[in-house]
PDB file of C-alpha atoms in Angstrom:
ATOM      1  CA  MET H  22      71.591 113.886 100.764  1.00  0.00           C
ATOM      2  CA  GLY H  23      70.979 110.348 101.398  1.00  0.00           C
ATOM      3  CA  LYS H  24      72.982 107.705 102.785  1.00  0.00           C
ATOM      4  CA  LEU H  25      74.806 104.407 102.167  1.00  0.00           C
ATOM      5  CA  TYR H  26      74.200 101.590 104.184  1.00  0.00           C
ATOM      6  CA  VAL H  27      76.645  98.672 104.372  1.00  0.00           C
ATOM      7  CA  VAL H  28      74.738  95.591 104.877  1.00  0.00           C
ATOM      8  CA  GLY H  29      75.744  92.295 106.198  1.00  0.00           C
ATOM      9  CA  THR H  30      74.562  89.097 104.719  1.00  0.00           C
ATOM     10  CA  PRO H  31      74.459  85.292 105.850  1.00  0.00           C
ATOM     11  CA  ILE H  32      77.582  83.713 104.586  1.00  0.00           C
ATOM     12  CA  GLY H  33      75.647  79.885 104.339  1.00  0.00           C
ATOM     13  CA  ASN H  34      72.334  80.003 106.971  1.00  0.00           C
ATOM     14  CA  LEU H  35      69.546  82.314 105.779  1.00  0.00           C
ATOM     15  CA  GLY H  36      68.726  82.260 109.017  1.00  0.00           C
ATOM     16  CA  ASP H  37      71.796  84.064 110.350  1.00  0.00           C
ATOM     17  CA  PHE H  38      70.218  87.348 108.628  1.00  0.00           C
ATOM     18  CA  SER H  39      69.243  90.085 111.100  1.00  0.00           C
ATOM     19  CA  PRO H  40      65.717  91.931 111.208  1.00  0.00           C
ATOM     20  CA  ARG H  41      67.923  95.438 110.995  1.00  0.00           C
ATOM     21  CA  ALA H  42      69.243  94.070 107.612  1.00  0.00           C
ATOM     22  CA  ALA H  43      65.784  93.488 106.425  1.00  0.00           C
ATOM     23  CA  GLU H  44      64.498  96.469 107.372  1.00  0.00           C
ATOM     24  CA  THR H  45      66.992  98.230 106.354  1.00  0.00           C
ATOM     25  CA  LEU H  46      66.688  96.520 102.653  1.00  0.00           C
ATOM     26  CA  GLU H  47      63.446  97.312 102.672  1.00  0.00           C
ATOM     27  CA  LYS H  48      63.638 101.044 103.282  1.00  0.00           C
ATOM     28  CA  VAL H  49      66.582 102.120 100.969  1.00  0.00           C
ATOM     29  CA  ASP H  50      65.771 103.423  97.588  1.00  0.00           C
ATOM     30  CA  PHE H  51      68.236 100.919  95.597  1.00  0.00           C
ATOM     31  CA  ILE H  52      70.918  98.028  96.470  1.00  0.00           C
ATOM     32  CA  ALA H  53      74.191  97.786  95.071  1.00  0.00           C
ATOM     33  CA  ALA H  54      74.665  94.449  94.642  1.00  0.00           C
ATOM     34  CA  GLU H  55      77.902  92.252  93.676  1.00  0.00           C
ATOM     35  CA  ASP H  56      75.708  89.329  91.940  1.00  0.00           C
ATOM     36  CA  THR H  57      72.184  90.216  91.112  1.00  0.00           C
ATOM     37  CA  ARG H  58      71.381  86.741  90.506  1.00  0.00           C
ATOM     38  CA  VAL H  59      72.514  85.753  94.178  1.00  0.00           C
ATOM     39  CA  THR H  60      71.203  88.651  96.062  1.00  0.00           C
ATOM     40  CA  VAL H  61      67.603  88.786  94.610  1.00  0.00           C
ATOM     41  CA  LYS H  62      67.210  84.951  95.991  1.00  0.00           C
ATOM     42  CA  LEU H  63      67.791  86.691  99.160  1.00  0.00           C
ATOM     43  CA  LEU H  64      65.605  88.805  98.418  1.00  0.00           C
ATOM     44  CA  ASN H  65      62.748  86.965  97.636  1.00  0.00           C
ATOM     45  CA  HIS H  66      63.127  84.653 100.512  1.00  0.00           C
ATOM     46  CA  PHE H  67      62.073  87.741 103.182  1.00  0.00           C
ATOM     47  CA  GLY H  68      59.848  89.179 100.275  1.00  0.00           C
ATOM     48  CA  ILE H  69      61.765  92.475  99.468  1.00  0.00           C
ATOM     49  CA  LYS H  70      61.573  94.203  96.142  1.00  0.00           C
ATOM     50  CA  LYS H  71      63.875  96.345  95.414  1.00  0.00           C
ATOM     51  CA  PRO H  72      65.564  97.960  92.338  1.00  0.00           C
ATOM     52  CA  MET H  73      69.505  96.581  92.227  1.00  0.00           C
ATOM     53  CA  VAL H  74      72.284  97.781  90.472  1.00  0.00           C
ATOM     54  CA  ILE H  75      75.545  95.629  90.006  1.00  0.00           C
ATOM     55  CA  TYR H  76      78.313  96.865  91.720  1.00  0.00           C
ATOM     56  CA  GLN H  77      81.848  94.434  91.806  1.00  0.00           C
ATOM     57  CA  LYS H  78      85.317  94.847  91.114  1.00  0.00           C
ATOM     58  CA  PHE H  79      85.355  95.233  87.758  1.00  0.00           C
ATOM     59  CA  ASN H  80      82.742  98.416  87.429  1.00  0.00           C
ATOM     60  CA  GLU H  81      83.789  99.439  90.716  1.00  0.00           C
ATOM     61  CA  LYS H  82      84.760 102.927  89.461  1.00  0.00           C
ATOM     62  CA  GLU H  83      82.103 103.791  87.060  1.00  0.00           C
ATOM     63  CA  GLN H  84      79.318 102.213  88.847  1.00  0.00           C
ATOM     64  CA  GLY H  85      80.675 104.035  92.031  1.00  0.00           C
ATOM     65  CA  GLU H  86      80.295 107.169  90.573  1.00  0.00           C
ATOM     66  CA  ALA H  87      76.628 106.556  89.374  1.00  0.00           C
ATOM     67  CA  ILE H  88      75.720 105.497  93.271  1.00  0.00           C
ATOM     68  CA  VAL H  89      77.714 108.561  94.550  1.00  0.00           C
ATOM     69  CA  SER H  90      75.979 110.863  92.328  1.00  0.00           C
ATOM     70  CA  ARG H  91      72.711 109.423  93.436  1.00  0.00           C
ATOM     71  CA  LEU H  92      73.221 109.259  96.829  1.00  0.00           C
ATOM     72  CA  LEU H  93      74.414 113.324  96.976  1.00  0.00           C
ATOM     73  CA  GLY H  94      70.910 113.474  94.893  1.00  0.00           C
ATOM     74  CA  GLY H  95      69.224 112.242  97.910  1.00  0.00           C
ATOM     75  CA  GLU H  96      68.486 108.469  97.621  1.00  0.00           C
ATOM     76  CA  SER H  97      69.517 105.976 100.008  1.00  0.00           C
ATOM     77  CA  CYS H  98      71.515 103.001  98.897  1.00  0.00           C
ATOM     78  CA  ALA H  99      72.188  99.423 100.718  1.00  0.00           C
ATOM     79  CA  ILE H 100      75.619  97.665  99.342  1.00  0.00           C
ATOM     80  CA  VAL H 101      75.425  94.016  99.447  1.00  0.00           C
ATOM     81  CA  THR H 102      77.954  91.121  98.230  1.00  0.00           C
ATOM     82  CA  ASP H 103      76.923  87.307  97.749  1.00  0.00           C
ATOM     83  CA  ALA H 104      78.204  86.623 101.522  1.00  0.00           C
ATOM     84  CA  GLY H 105      79.339  88.381 104.781  1.00  0.00           C
ATOM     85  CA  MET H 106      80.253  91.746 104.811  1.00  0.00           C
ATOM     86  CA  PRO H 107      81.152  94.056 102.144  1.00  0.00           C
ATOM     87  CA  CYS H 108      84.799  95.253 101.744  1.00  0.00           C
ATOM     88  CA  ILE H 109      85.907  92.525 103.607  1.00  0.00           C
ATOM     89  CA  SER H 110      87.780  90.562 100.885  1.00  0.00           C
ATOM     90  CA  ASP H 111      84.649  91.466  98.465  1.00  0.00           C
ATOM     91  CA  PRO H 112      83.341  94.712  96.656  1.00  0.00           C
ATOM     92  CA  GLY H 113      82.806  97.827  98.791  1.00  0.00           C
ATOM     93  CA  GLU H 114      85.968  99.506  99.589  1.00  0.00           C
ATOM     94  CA  THR H 115      86.006 101.680  96.720  1.00  0.00           C
ATOM     95  CA  LEU H 116      82.663 102.858  97.178  1.00  0.00           C
ATOM     96  CA  VAL H 117      82.989 103.717 100.941  1.00  0.00           C
ATOM     97  CA  LYS H 118      86.025 105.679  99.802  1.00  0.00           C
ATOM     98  CA  MET H 119      84.362 107.825  97.633  1.00  0.00           C
ATOM     99  CA  CYS H 120      81.218 108.257  99.831  1.00  0.00           C
ATOM    100  CA  VAL H 121      83.674 109.488 102.527  1.00  0.00           C
ATOM    101  CA  GLY H 122      85.195 111.728 100.619  1.00  0.00           C
ATOM    102  CA  ALA H 123      81.977 113.432  99.113  1.00  0.00           C
ATOM    103  CA  GLY H 124      80.762 113.856 102.347  1.00  0.00           C
ATOM    104  CA  VAL H 125      78.091 110.814 102.065  1.00  0.00           C
ATOM    105  CA  PRO H 126      76.935 109.415 105.371  1.00  0.00           C
ATOM    106  CA  VAL H 127      78.132 106.138 105.644  1.00  0.00           C
ATOM    107  CA  GLU H 128      76.356 103.356 108.193  1.00  0.00           C
ATOM    108  CA  ALA H 129      77.263  99.559 108.897  1.00  0.00           C
ATOM    109  CA  VAL H 130      74.459  97.193 109.318  1.00  0.00           C
ATOM    110  CA  PRO H 131      76.301  94.514 110.936  1.00  0.00           C
ATOM    111  CA  GLY H 132      76.303  90.679 110.061  1.00  0.00           C
ATOM    112  CA  PRO H 133      77.842  87.424 109.364  1.00  0.00           C
ATOM    113  CA  SER H 134      82.029  87.219 108.893  1.00  0.00           C
ATOM    114  CA  ALA H 135      83.690  84.417 107.895  1.00  0.00           C
ATOM    115  CA  VAL H 136      86.598  85.623 109.651  1.00  0.00           C
ATOM    116  CA  ILE H 137      85.358  86.529 112.917  1.00  0.00           C
ATOM    117  CA  SER H 138      83.006  82.948 112.807  1.00  0.00           C
ATOM    118  CA  ALA H 139      86.726  81.199 111.914  1.00  0.00           C
ATOM    119  CA  LEU H 140      88.456  82.849 114.739  1.00  0.00           C
ATOM    120  CA  ALA H 141      85.903  82.200 117.488  1.00  0.00           C
ATOM    121  CA  VAL H 142      85.665  78.183 116.564  1.00  0.00           C
ATOM    122  CA  SER H 143      89.478  77.514 116.243  1.00  0.00           C
ATOM    123  CA  GLY H 144      90.520  77.063 119.886  1.00  0.00           C
ATOM    124  CA  LEU H 145      93.233  79.250 119.112  1.00  0.00           C
ATOM    125  CA  SER H 146      94.771  82.648 120.258  1.00  0.00           C
ATOM    126  CA  VAL H 147      92.093  85.479 119.020  1.00  0.00           C
ATOM    127  CA  SER H 148      93.059  88.294 121.214  1.00  0.00           C
ATOM    128  CA  ARG H 149      95.342  89.611 118.568  1.00  0.00           C
ATOM    129  CA  PHE H 150      94.940  88.524 114.760  1.00  0.00           C
ATOM    130  CA  THR H 151      95.552  89.065 111.239  1.00  0.00           C
ATOM    131  CA  PHE H 152      93.426  88.903 108.231  1.00  0.00           C
ATOM    132  CA  GLU H 153      95.359  87.738 104.722  1.00  0.00           C
ATOM    133  CA  GLY H 154      92.514  87.497 102.758  1.00  0.00           C
ATOM    134  CA  PHE H 155      92.966  85.434  99.774  1.00  0.00           C
ATOM    135  CA  LEU H 156      96.939  84.419  98.761  1.00  0.00           C
ATOM    136  CA  SER H 157      97.423  84.690  95.324  1.00  0.00           C
ATOM    137  CA  VAL H 158      97.059  81.862  92.504  1.00  0.00           C
ATOM    138  CA  LYS H 159     100.992  82.130  91.314  1.00  0.00           C
ATOM    139  CA  ARG H 160     103.266  80.158  93.689  1.00  0.00           C
ATOM    140  CA  THR H 161     105.657  82.746  93.259  1.00  0.00           C
ATOM    141  CA  SER H 162     103.831  85.724  94.827  1.00  0.00           C
ATOM    142  CA  ARG H 163     102.045  83.385  97.469  1.00  0.00           C
ATOM    143  CA  MET H 164     105.331  82.274  98.756  1.00  0.00           C
ATOM    144  CA  GLU H 165     106.295  86.314  99.059  1.00  0.00           C
ATOM    145  CA  HIS H 166     103.465  86.781 100.845  1.00  0.00           C
ATOM    146  CA  LEU H 167     104.068  83.976 103.210  1.00  0.00           C
ATOM    147  CA  ASN H 168     107.610  84.909 103.522  1.00  0.00           C
ATOM    148  CA  GLU H 169     106.599  88.200 104.860  1.00  0.00           C
ATOM    149  CA  LEU H 170     104.504  86.551 107.437  1.00  0.00           C
ATOM    150  CA  ARG H 171     106.945  84.022 108.459  1.00  0.00           C
ATOM    151  CA  HIS H 172     107.612  85.524 112.141  1.00  0.00           C
ATOM    152  CA  GLU H 173     104.234  86.851 112.267  1.00  0.00           C
ATOM    153  CA  ARG H 174     103.212  86.641 116.205  1.00  0.00           C
ATOM    154  CA  ARG H 175      99.647  86.977 115.902  1.00  0.00           C
ATOM    155  CA  THR H 176      97.158  84.542 114.706  1.00  0.00           C
ATOM    156  CA  MET H 177      96.411  84.894 110.661  1.00  0.00           C
ATOM    157  CA  VAL H 178      93.052  84.234 108.804  1.00  0.00           C
ATOM    158  CA  PHE H 179      92.876  82.596 105.418  1.00  0.00           C
ATOM    159  CA  TYR H 180      90.169  82.343 102.675  1.00  0.00           C
ATOM    160  CA  GLU H 181      90.636  79.668 100.096  1.00  0.00           C
ATOM    161  CA  ALA H 182      89.312  78.165  97.211  1.00  0.00           C
ATOM    162  CA  PRO H 183      89.041  74.431  97.284  1.00  0.00           C
ATOM    163  CA  HIS H 184      91.334  73.950  94.171  1.00  0.00           C
ATOM    164  CA  LYS H 185      93.858  76.036  95.543  1.00  0.00           C
ATOM    165  CA  LEU H 186      93.749  74.359  99.203  1.00  0.00           C
ATOM    166  CA  LEU H 187      96.784  71.852  98.957  1.00  0.00           C
ATOM    167  CA  SER H 188      98.957  74.202  97.370  1.00  0.00           C
ATOM    168  CA  THR H 189      98.233  76.928  99.839  1.00  0.00           C
ATOM    169  CA  LEU H 190      99.219  74.039 102.529  1.00  0.00           C
ATOM    170  CA  LYS H 191     102.179  72.918 101.101  1.00  0.00           C
ATOM    171  CA  ASP H 192     103.571  76.267 100.836  1.00  0.00           C
ATOM    172  CA  MET H 193     102.768  77.076 104.396  1.00  0.00           C
ATOM    173  CA  SER H 194     104.187  74.089 105.346  1.00  0.00           C
ATOM    174  CA  THR H 195     107.476  75.164 103.672  1.00  0.00           C
ATOM    175  CA  VAL H 196     107.415  78.281 105.320  1.00  0.00           C
ATOM    176  CA  PHE H 197     106.266  77.963 108.549  1.00  0.00           C
ATOM    177  CA  GLY H 198     107.564  74.138 109.251  1.00  0.00           C
ATOM    178  CA  GLU H 199     105.160  72.207 112.498  1.00  0.00           C
ATOM    179  CA  ARG H 200     102.606  75.147 112.881  1.00  0.00           C
ATOM    180  CA  ASN H 201      99.197  74.440 114.365  1.00  0.00           C
ATOM    181  CA  ILE H 202      96.507  74.964 111.652  1.00  0.00           C
ATOM    182  CA  VAL H 203      92.548  74.658 111.716  1.00  0.00           C
ATOM    183  CA  VAL H 204      90.764  74.321 108.200  1.00  0.00           C
ATOM    184  CA  ILE H 205      87.235  75.100 108.308  1.00  0.00           C
ATOM    185  CA  LYS H 206      84.848  74.129 105.886  1.00  0.00           C
ATOM    186  CA  GLU H 207      81.669  75.893 105.077  1.00  0.00           C
ATOM    187  CA  LEU H 208      81.013  77.879 107.677  1.00  0.00           C
ATOM    188  CA  THR H 209      77.017  77.876 108.659  1.00  0.00           C
ATOM    189  CA  LYS H 210      76.075  75.535 106.249  1.00  0.00           C
ATOM    190  CA  ILE H 211      74.834  71.771 106.176  1.00  0.00           C
ATOM    191  CA  HIS H 212      78.210  70.288 105.600  1.00  0.00           C
ATOM    192  CA  GLU H 213      80.156  72.750 107.907  1.00  0.00           C
ATOM    193  CA  SER H 214      83.644  70.678 109.585  1.00  0.00           C
ATOM    194  CA  SER H 215      86.769  71.814 111.262  1.00  0.00           C
ATOM    195  CA  TRP H 216      90.041  69.621 110.783  1.00  0.00           C
ATOM    196  CA  ARG H 217      92.963  70.596 113.640  1.00  0.00           C
ATOM    197  CA  GLY H 218      96.451  69.421 113.376  1.00  0.00           C
ATOM    198  CA  THR H 219      99.426  70.878 112.329  1.00  0.00           C
ATOM    199  CA  LEU H 220     100.803  71.755 108.865  1.00  0.00           C
ATOM    200  CA  PRO H 221     102.679  68.674 107.480  1.00  0.00           C
ATOM    201  CA  GLU H 222      99.471  66.905 108.739  1.00  0.00           C
ATOM    202  CA  ALA H 223      97.088  68.957 106.836  1.00  0.00           C
ATOM    203  CA  VAL H 224      99.126  68.312 103.719  1.00  0.00           C
ATOM    204  CA  ASP H 225      98.769  64.687 103.976  1.00  0.00           C
ATOM    205  CA  TYR H 226      95.172  64.679 105.004  1.00  0.00           C
ATOM    206  CA  TYR H 227      93.859  66.448 102.329  1.00  0.00           C
ATOM    207  CA  SER H 228      96.382  65.254  99.885  1.00  0.00           C
ATOM    208  CA  GLU H 229      93.916  61.864 100.437  1.00  0.00           C
ATOM    209  CA  ASN H 230      90.795  63.825 100.896  1.00  0.00           C
ATOM    210  CA  PRO H 231      90.282  65.922  97.728  1.00  0.00           C
ATOM    211  CA  PRO H 232      88.647  69.402  99.395  1.00  0.00           C
ATOM    212  CA  LYS H 233      85.303  70.437  98.615  1.00  0.00           C
ATOM    213  CA  GLY H 234      83.984  73.664  99.235  1.00  0.00           C
ATOM    214  CA  GLU H 235      84.893  77.215 100.312  1.00  0.00           C
ATOM    215  CA  TYR H 236      87.702  77.230 103.034  1.00  0.00           C
ATOM    216  CA  VAL H 237      88.740  79.582 105.855  1.00  0.00           C
ATOM    217  CA  LEU H 238      92.545  78.973 107.464  1.00  0.00           C
ATOM    218  CA  VAL H 239      93.190  79.693 110.492  1.00  0.00           C
ATOM    219  CA  LEU H 240      96.789  79.196 111.537  1.00  0.00           C
ATOM    220  CA  GLU H 241      98.761  80.235 114.709  1.00  0.00           C
ATOM    221  CA  GLY H 242     101.416  82.528 115.019  1.00  0.00           C
ATOM    222  CA  GLU H 243     105.013  82.029 116.196  1.00  0.00           C
ATOM    223  CA  SER H 244     105.650  81.461 119.655  1.00  0.00           C
ATOM    224  CA  ALA H 245     107.918  83.763 121.204  1.00  0.00           C
ATOM    225  CA  GLU H 246     110.331  81.318 121.846  1.00  0.00           C
ATOM    226  CA  ALA H 247     110.632  79.846 118.492  1.00  0.00           C
ATOM    227  CA  SER H 248     111.493  84.122 117.697  1.00  0.00           C
ATOM    228  CA  ALA H 249     113.970  84.268 119.959  1.00  0.00           C
ATOM    229  CA  GLU H 250     115.746  81.208 118.906  1.00  0.00           C
ATOM    230  CA  LYS H 251     115.606  81.967 115.231  1.00  0.00           C
ATOM    231  CA  ASP H 252     119.501  83.538 113.807  1.00  0.00           C
ATOM    232  CA  PRO H 253     117.898  86.367 111.466  1.00  0.00           C
ATOM    233  CA  LEU H 254     120.816  85.370 108.985  1.00  0.00           C
ATOM    234  CA  VAL H 255     120.043  81.941 109.073  1.00  0.00           C
ATOM    235  CA  GLU H 256     116.450  82.600 108.397  1.00  0.00           C
ATOM    236  CA  ALA H 257     117.591  85.137 105.386  1.00  0.00           C
ATOM    237  CA  ILE H 258     120.000  82.692 103.566  1.00  0.00           C
ATOM    238  CA  THR H 259     117.248  79.808 103.620  1.00  0.00           C
ATOM    239  CA  LEU H 260     114.676  82.496 102.193  1.00  0.00           C
ATOM    240  CA  ALA H 261     117.148  83.454  99.458  1.00  0.00           C
ATOM    241  CA  LYS H 262     117.364  79.458  98.852  1.00  0.00           C
ATOM    242  CA  GLU H 263     113.761  79.249  98.816  1.00  0.00           C
ATOM    243  CA  LEU H 264     113.506  82.140  96.101  1.00  0.00           C
ATOM    244  CA  MET H 265     116.352  80.519  94.182  1.00  0.00           C
ATOM    245  CA  GLU H 266     114.583  77.383  93.848  1.00  0.00           C
ATOM    246  CA  GLN H 267     111.815  79.284  91.929  1.00  0.00           C
ATOM    247  CA  GLY H 268     113.710  79.959  89.340  1.00  0.00           C
ATOM    248  CA  LYS H 269     115.517  83.706  90.370  1.00  0.00           C
ATOM    249  CA  PRO H 270     119.367  84.215  90.205  1.00  0.00           C
ATOM    250  CA  ALA H 271     121.327  84.451  93.518  1.00  0.00           C
ATOM    251  CA  SER H 272     121.613  88.225  93.392  1.00  0.00           C
ATOM    252  CA  ILE H 273     117.814  88.970  92.877  1.00  0.00           C
ATOM    253  CA  ALA H 274     117.343  86.502  95.364  1.00  0.00           C
ATOM    254  CA  ALA H 275     119.284  88.052  97.892  1.00  0.00           C
ATOM    255  CA  LYS H 276     117.983  91.193  97.284  1.00  0.00           C
ATOM    256  CA  GLU H 277     114.508  89.978  98.099  1.00  0.00           C
ATOM    257  CA  ALA H 278     115.490  88.456 101.293  1.00  0.00           C
ATOM    258  CA  ALA H 279     117.479  91.161 102.278  1.00  0.00           C
ATOM    259  CA  LYS H 280     114.458  93.500 101.873  1.00  0.00           C
ATOM    260  CA  LEU H 281     112.033  90.612 103.947  1.00  0.00           C
ATOM    261  CA  THR H 282     114.405  90.012 106.834  1.00  0.00           C
ATOM    262  CA  GLY H 283     116.338  93.575 107.306  1.00  0.00           C
ATOM    263  CA  ARG H 284     119.815  91.743 106.425  1.00  0.00           C
ATOM    264  CA  THR H 285     121.808  93.109 103.715  1.00  0.00           C
ATOM    265  CA  LYS H 286     122.183  92.095 100.345  1.00  0.00           C
ATOM    266  CA  GLY H 287     126.149  91.408 100.521  1.00  0.00           C
ATOM    267  CA  GLU H 288     126.054  89.500 103.545  1.00  0.00           C
ATOM    268  CA  ILE H 289     123.722  87.286 102.055  1.00  0.00           C
ATOM    269  CA  TYR H 290     124.529  86.764  98.823  1.00  0.00           C
ATOM    270  CA  LYS H 291     128.288  86.032 100.027  1.00  0.00           C
ATOM    271  CA  MET H 292     126.473  83.208 101.909  1.00  0.00           C
ATOM    272  CA  LEU H 293     124.798  81.846  98.931  1.00  0.00           C
ATOM    273  CA  ILE H 294     127.929  81.801  96.785  1.00  0.00           C
ATOM    274  CA  ALA H 295     129.899  80.703  99.399  1.00  0.00           C
ATOM    275  CA  GLU H 296     127.697  77.413  99.706  1.00  0.00           C
ATOM    276  CA  GLU H 297     127.930  76.765  95.892  1.00  0.00           C
TER     277      GLU H 297
END
């Protein structure tokens, strides 16, 4: 039986590619790549020649079955993505689960991670954190996600594309208020930079300075003091009003706010109607 190697690749600087990672790609029988056009540049840089198959979210089941079959037949495979560790907001999770289910050994070959790198340079608390990945392009879904994190005490990490950054910051400002945030651009690349301030300040800054490049957002969690001061019912009503502003009827807004806050739909709806 073969083995699946989960190999981390550079998130920008090719100098971050480890000797062990290069050795692993050289010794496996084939490589499962998210985009072969991207991976071939990495292979060429390190003088590695190896057969590749495309493994991405659009073919993960069919291609995953084919890869597992080859592994069960004795071949070895390395899975890589365009940048960073596979499975972390990138293809790989399904393949690893399939291998585990089939009894195929899986080994990690650690490499660069934008999540950990951003936390390390953020200057915020990193003893506990939660990775939230990319937020939805749909504002309704994005707001629901953020509202679920309204009282999160841990530091939060998000990925964001430049064309969505300002909208995301505006929605975060609506939900979290004056929280501190670190906006990190182009990690490990030539134009890497970090912007620090509050969410409202971030909205002002990026309104005047159009975003370019890929971003990691590190947002501080709610403080113990702030958490203790907030009235759960007031929070639930505020959330319901925000949902109504998105076009949802009062009854639906009350139901969704109840689900997220633990208050009852009836008490939220009663307060909404009383304020009309």
